mmCIF file of C-alpha atoms in Angstrom:
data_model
loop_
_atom_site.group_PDB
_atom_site.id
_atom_site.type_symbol
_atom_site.label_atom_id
_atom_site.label_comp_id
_atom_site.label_asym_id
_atom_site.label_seq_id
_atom_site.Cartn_x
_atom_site.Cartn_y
_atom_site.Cartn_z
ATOM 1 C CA UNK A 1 0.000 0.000 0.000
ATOM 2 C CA UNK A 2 1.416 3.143 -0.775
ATOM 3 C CA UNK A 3 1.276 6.162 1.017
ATOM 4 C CA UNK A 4 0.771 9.900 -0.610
ATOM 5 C CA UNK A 5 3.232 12.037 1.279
ATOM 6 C CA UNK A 6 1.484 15.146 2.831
ATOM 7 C CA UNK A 7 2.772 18.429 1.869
ATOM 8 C CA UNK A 8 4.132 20.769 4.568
ATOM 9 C CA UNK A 9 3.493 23.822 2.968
ATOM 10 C CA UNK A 10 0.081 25.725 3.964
ATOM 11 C CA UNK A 11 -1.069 27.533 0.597
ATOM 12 C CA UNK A 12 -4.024 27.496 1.629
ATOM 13 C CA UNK A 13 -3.450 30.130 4.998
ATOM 14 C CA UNK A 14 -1.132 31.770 2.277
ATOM 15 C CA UNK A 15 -4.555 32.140 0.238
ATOM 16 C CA UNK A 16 -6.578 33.266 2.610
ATOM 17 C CA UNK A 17 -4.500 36.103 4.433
ATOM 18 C CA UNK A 18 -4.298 37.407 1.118
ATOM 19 C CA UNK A 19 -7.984 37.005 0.807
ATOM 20 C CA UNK A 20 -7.992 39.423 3.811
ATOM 21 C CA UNK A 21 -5.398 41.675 2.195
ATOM 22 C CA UNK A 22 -8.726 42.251 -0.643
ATOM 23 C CA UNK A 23 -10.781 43.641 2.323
ATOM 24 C CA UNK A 24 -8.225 45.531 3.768
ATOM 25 C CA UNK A 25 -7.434 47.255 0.520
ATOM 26 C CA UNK A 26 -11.172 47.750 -0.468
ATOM 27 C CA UNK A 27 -11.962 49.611 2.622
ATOM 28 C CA UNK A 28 -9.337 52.234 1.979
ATOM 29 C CA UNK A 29 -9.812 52.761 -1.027
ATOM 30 C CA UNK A 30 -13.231 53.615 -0.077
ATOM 31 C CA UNK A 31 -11.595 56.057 2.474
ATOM 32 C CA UNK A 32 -9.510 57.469 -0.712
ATOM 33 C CA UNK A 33 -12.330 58.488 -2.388
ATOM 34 C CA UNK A 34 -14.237 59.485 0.247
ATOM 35 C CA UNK A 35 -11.591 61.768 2.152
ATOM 36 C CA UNK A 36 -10.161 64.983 1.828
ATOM 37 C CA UNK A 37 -6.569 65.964 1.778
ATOM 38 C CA UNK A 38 -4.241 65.122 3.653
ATOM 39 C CA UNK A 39 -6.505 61.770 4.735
ATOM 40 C CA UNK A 40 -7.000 60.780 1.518
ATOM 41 C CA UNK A 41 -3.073 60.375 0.778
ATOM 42 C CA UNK A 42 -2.764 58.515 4.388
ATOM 43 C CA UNK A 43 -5.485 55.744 3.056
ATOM 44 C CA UNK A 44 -3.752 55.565 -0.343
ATOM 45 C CA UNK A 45 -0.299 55.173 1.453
ATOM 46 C CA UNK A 46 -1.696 52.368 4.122
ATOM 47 C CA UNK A 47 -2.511 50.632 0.928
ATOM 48 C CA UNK A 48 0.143 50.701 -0.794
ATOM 49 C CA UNK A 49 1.275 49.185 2.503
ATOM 50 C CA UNK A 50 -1.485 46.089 1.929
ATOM 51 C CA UNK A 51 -0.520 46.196 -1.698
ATOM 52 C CA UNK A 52 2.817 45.240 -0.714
ATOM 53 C CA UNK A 53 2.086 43.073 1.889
ATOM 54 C CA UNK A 54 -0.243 41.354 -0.596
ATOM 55 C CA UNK A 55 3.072 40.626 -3.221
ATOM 56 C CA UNK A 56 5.178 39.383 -0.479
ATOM 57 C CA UNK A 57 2.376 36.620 0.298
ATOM 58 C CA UNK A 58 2.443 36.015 -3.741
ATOM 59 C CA UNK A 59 6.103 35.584 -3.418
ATOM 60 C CA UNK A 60 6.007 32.931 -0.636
ATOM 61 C CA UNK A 61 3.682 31.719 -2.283
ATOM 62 C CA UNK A 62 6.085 31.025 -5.408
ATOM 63 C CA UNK A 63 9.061 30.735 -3.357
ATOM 64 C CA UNK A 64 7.357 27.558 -1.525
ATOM 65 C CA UNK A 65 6.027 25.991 -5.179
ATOM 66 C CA UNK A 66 9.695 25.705 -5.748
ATOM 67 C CA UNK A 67 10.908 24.100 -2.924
ATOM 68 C CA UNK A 68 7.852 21.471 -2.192
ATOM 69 C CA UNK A 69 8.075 17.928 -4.035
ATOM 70 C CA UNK A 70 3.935 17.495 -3.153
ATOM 71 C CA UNK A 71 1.208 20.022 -3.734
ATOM 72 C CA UNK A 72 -2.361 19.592 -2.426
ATOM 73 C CA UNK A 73 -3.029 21.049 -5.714
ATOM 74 C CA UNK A 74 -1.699 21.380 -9.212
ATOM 75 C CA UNK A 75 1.279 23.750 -9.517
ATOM 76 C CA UNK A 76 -0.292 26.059 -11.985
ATOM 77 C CA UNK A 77 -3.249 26.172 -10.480
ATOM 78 C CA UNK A 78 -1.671 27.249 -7.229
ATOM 79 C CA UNK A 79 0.360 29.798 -9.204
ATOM 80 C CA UNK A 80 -2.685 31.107 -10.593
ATOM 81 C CA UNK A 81 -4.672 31.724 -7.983
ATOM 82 C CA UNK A 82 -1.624 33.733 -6.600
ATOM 83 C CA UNK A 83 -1.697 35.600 -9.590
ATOM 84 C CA UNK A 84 -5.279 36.397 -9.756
ATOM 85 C CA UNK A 85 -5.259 37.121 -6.326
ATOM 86 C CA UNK A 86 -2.095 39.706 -6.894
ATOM 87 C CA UNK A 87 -4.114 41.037 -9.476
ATOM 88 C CA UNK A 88 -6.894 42.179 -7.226
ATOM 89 C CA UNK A 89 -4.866 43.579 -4.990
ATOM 90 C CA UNK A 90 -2.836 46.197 -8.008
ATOM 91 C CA UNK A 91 -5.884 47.022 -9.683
ATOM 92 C CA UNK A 92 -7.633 48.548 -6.534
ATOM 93 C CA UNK A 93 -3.561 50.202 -5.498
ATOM 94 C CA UNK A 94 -3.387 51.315 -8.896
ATOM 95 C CA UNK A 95 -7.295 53.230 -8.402
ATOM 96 C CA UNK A 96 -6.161 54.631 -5.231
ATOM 97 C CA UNK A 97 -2.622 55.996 -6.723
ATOM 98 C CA UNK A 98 -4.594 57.336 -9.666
ATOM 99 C CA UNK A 99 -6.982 59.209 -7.421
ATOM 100 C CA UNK A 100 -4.214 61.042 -5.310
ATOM 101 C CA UNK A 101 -1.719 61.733 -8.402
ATOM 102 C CA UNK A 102 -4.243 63.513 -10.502
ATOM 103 C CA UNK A 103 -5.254 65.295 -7.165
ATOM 104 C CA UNK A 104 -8.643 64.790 -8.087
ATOM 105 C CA UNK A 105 -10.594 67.683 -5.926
ATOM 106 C CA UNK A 106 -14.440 66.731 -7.021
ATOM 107 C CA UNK A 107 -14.339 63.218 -7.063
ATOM 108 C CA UNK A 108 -17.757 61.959 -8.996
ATOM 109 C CA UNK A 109 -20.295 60.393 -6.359
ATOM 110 C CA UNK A 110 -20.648 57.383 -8.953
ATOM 111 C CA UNK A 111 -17.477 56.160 -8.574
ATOM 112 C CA UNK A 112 -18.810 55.168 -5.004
ATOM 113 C CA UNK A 113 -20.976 52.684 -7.018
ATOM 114 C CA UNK A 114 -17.626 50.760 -8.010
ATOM 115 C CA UNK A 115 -15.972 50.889 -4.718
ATOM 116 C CA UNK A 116 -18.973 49.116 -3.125
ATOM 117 C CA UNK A 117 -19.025 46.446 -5.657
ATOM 118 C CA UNK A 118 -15.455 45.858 -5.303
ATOM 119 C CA UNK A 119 -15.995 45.851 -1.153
ATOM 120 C CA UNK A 120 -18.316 43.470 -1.819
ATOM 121 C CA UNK A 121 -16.057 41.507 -4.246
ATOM 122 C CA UNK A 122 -13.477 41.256 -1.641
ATOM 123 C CA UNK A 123 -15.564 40.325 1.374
ATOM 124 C CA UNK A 124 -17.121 36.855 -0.863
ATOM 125 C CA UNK A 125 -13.474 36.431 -2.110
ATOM 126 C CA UNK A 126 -12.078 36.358 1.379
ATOM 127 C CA UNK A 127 -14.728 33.634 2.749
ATOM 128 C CA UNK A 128 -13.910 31.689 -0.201
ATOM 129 C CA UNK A 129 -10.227 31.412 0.617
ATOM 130 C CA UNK A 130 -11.371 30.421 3.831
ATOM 131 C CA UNK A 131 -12.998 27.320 2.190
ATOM 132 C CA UNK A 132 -10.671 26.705 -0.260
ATOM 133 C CA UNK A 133 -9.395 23.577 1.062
ATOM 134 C CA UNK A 134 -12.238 21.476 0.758
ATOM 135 C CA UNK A 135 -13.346 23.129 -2.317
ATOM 136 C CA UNK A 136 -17.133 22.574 -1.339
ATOM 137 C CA UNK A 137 -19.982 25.587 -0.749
ATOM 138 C CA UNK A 138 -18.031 27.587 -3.738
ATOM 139 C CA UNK A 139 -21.000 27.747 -6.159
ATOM 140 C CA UNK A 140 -22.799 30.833 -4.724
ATOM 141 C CA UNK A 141 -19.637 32.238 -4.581
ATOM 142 C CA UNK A 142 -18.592 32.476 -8.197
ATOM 143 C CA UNK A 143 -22.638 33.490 -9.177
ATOM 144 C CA UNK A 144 -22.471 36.397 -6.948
ATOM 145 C CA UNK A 145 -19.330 37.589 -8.620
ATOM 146 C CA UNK A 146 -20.387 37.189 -11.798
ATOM 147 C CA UNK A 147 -23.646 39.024 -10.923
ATOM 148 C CA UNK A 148 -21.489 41.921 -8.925
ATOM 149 C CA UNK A 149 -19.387 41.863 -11.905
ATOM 150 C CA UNK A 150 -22.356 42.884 -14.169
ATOM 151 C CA UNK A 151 -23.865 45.574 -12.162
ATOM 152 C CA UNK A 152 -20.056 46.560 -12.600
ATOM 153 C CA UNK A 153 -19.961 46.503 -15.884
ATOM 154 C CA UNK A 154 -23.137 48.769 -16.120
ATOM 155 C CA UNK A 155 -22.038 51.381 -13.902
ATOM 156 C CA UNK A 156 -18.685 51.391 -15.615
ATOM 157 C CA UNK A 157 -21.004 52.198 -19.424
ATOM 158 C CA UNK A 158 -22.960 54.422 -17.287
ATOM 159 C CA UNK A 159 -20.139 56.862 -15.850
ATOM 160 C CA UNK A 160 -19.053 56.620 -19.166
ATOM 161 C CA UNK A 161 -21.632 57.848 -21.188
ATOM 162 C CA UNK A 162 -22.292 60.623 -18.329
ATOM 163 C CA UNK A 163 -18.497 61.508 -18.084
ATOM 164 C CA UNK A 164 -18.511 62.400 -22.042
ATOM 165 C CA UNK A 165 -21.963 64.614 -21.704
ATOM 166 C CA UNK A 166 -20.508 66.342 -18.217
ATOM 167 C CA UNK A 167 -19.084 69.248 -20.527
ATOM 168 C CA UNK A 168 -15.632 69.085 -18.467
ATOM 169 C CA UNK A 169 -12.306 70.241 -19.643
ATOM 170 C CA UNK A 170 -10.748 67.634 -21.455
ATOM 171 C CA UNK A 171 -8.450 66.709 -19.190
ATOM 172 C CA UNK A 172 -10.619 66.314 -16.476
ATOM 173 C CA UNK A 173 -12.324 63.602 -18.647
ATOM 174 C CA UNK A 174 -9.164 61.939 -19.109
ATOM 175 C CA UNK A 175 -8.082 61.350 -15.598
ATOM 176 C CA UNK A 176 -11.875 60.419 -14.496
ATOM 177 C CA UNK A 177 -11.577 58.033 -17.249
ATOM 178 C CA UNK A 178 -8.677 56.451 -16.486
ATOM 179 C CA UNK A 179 -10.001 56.133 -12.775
ATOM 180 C CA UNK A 180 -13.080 54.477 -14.057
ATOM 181 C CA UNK A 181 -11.332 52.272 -15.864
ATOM 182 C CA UNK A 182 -8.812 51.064 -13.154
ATOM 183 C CA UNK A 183 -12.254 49.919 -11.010
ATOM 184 C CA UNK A 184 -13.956 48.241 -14.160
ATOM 185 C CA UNK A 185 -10.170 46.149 -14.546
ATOM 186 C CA UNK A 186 -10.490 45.650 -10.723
ATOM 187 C CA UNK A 187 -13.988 44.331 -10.791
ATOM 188 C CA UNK A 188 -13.245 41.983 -14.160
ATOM 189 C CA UNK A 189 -9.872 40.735 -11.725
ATOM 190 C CA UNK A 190 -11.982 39.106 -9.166
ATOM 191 C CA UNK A 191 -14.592 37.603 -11.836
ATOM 192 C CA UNK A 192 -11.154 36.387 -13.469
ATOM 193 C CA UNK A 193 -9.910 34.586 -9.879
ATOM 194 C CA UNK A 194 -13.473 33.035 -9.632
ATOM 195 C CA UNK A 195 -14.039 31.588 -12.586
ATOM 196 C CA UNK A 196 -10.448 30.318 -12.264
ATOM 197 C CA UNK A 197 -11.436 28.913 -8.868
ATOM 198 C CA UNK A 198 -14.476 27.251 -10.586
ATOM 199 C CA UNK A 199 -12.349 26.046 -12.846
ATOM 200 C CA UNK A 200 -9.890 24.195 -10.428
ATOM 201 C CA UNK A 201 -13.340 22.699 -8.048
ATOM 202 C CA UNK A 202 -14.726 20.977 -11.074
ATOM 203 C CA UNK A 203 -11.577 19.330 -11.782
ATOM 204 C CA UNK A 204 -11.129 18.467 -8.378
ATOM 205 C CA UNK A 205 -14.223 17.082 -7.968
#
């Protein structure tokens, strides 16, 4: 009889601190867009500070691939869902940065629409890490992002449409634009991680 050596390496906790990194980093960047100066730069600095937290995890997390002979899941898969997880993480930094480099004074309330979508986003994505290992009670997981990722998606062709009939300065439009589009690519991230986690429970099943 043979035995199937257990691996020593915890991905998992890996994947779920950095499930709690996603909260963490949606919650301030709430604050970002709802503060004023000089608050507003503290939030965005505190998450760089989770951002970077967030990348260390990712490179443990690639660091122990490496050096462990038996995964509790396929390599890729576990590099993925680092990846995807990373990704999260940068989109919502990157949003943040944007917000306090363009020193965006009047910040448009819709934007606030985004924000709580990706909150939301983060808080399912951090319970699913938490069940990760057993890779059951997933499937109203990945529906509810998809269906947080459309209501994304029509906010996103709302603010647009709105943004080009606002009758700004050009530039104006530009940097709201980009902001916008740093959420929508934030949003998309965390449908990307749960369809990849949907993915990797119906093989596994």
């Amino acid at each position: 009889m043979k035995f199937k050596r257990k691996p020593k390496t915890d991905f998992y906790s890996l994947f779920a601190e950095n499930g709690r990194n996603l909260v963490k980093a949606s919650d301030l960047l709430a604050q970002v867009i709802s503060e004023d100066e000089p608050e507003r730069t503290a939030a965005r600095n505190h998450l760089h500070d989770v951002e970077h937290a967030g990348d260390e995890i990712t490179h443990m997390i690639m660091r122990k691939l490496n050096e462990t002979f038996v995964t509790p899941l396929d390599r890729d898969d576990i590099s993925l869902i680092g990846a995807k997880l990373d990704d999260c993480l940068d989109f919502m930094d990157e949003a943040a940065d944007l917000i306090v480099l363009y020193e965006m004074h009047d910040i448009p309330k819709r934007l606030s629409k985004q924000v709580k979508v990706l909150q939301q986003c983060s808080q399912l994505t951090a319970d699913a890490m938490e069940r990760l290992k057993t890779l059951t009670d997933l499937k109203d997981y990945t529906v509810e992002i998809n269906r947080l990722e459309n209501n994304g998606d029509r906010y996103y062709r709302k603010m647009l449409a709105e943004l080009f009939n606002s009758g700004l300065d050009a530039i104006t439009i530009i940097k709201i634009k980009d902001i916008i589009e740093s959420l929508e690519e934030a949003i998309d991230s965390f449908e990307q991680l749960a369809n990849v986690i949907e993915t990797i429970a119906m093989k596994e099943s």
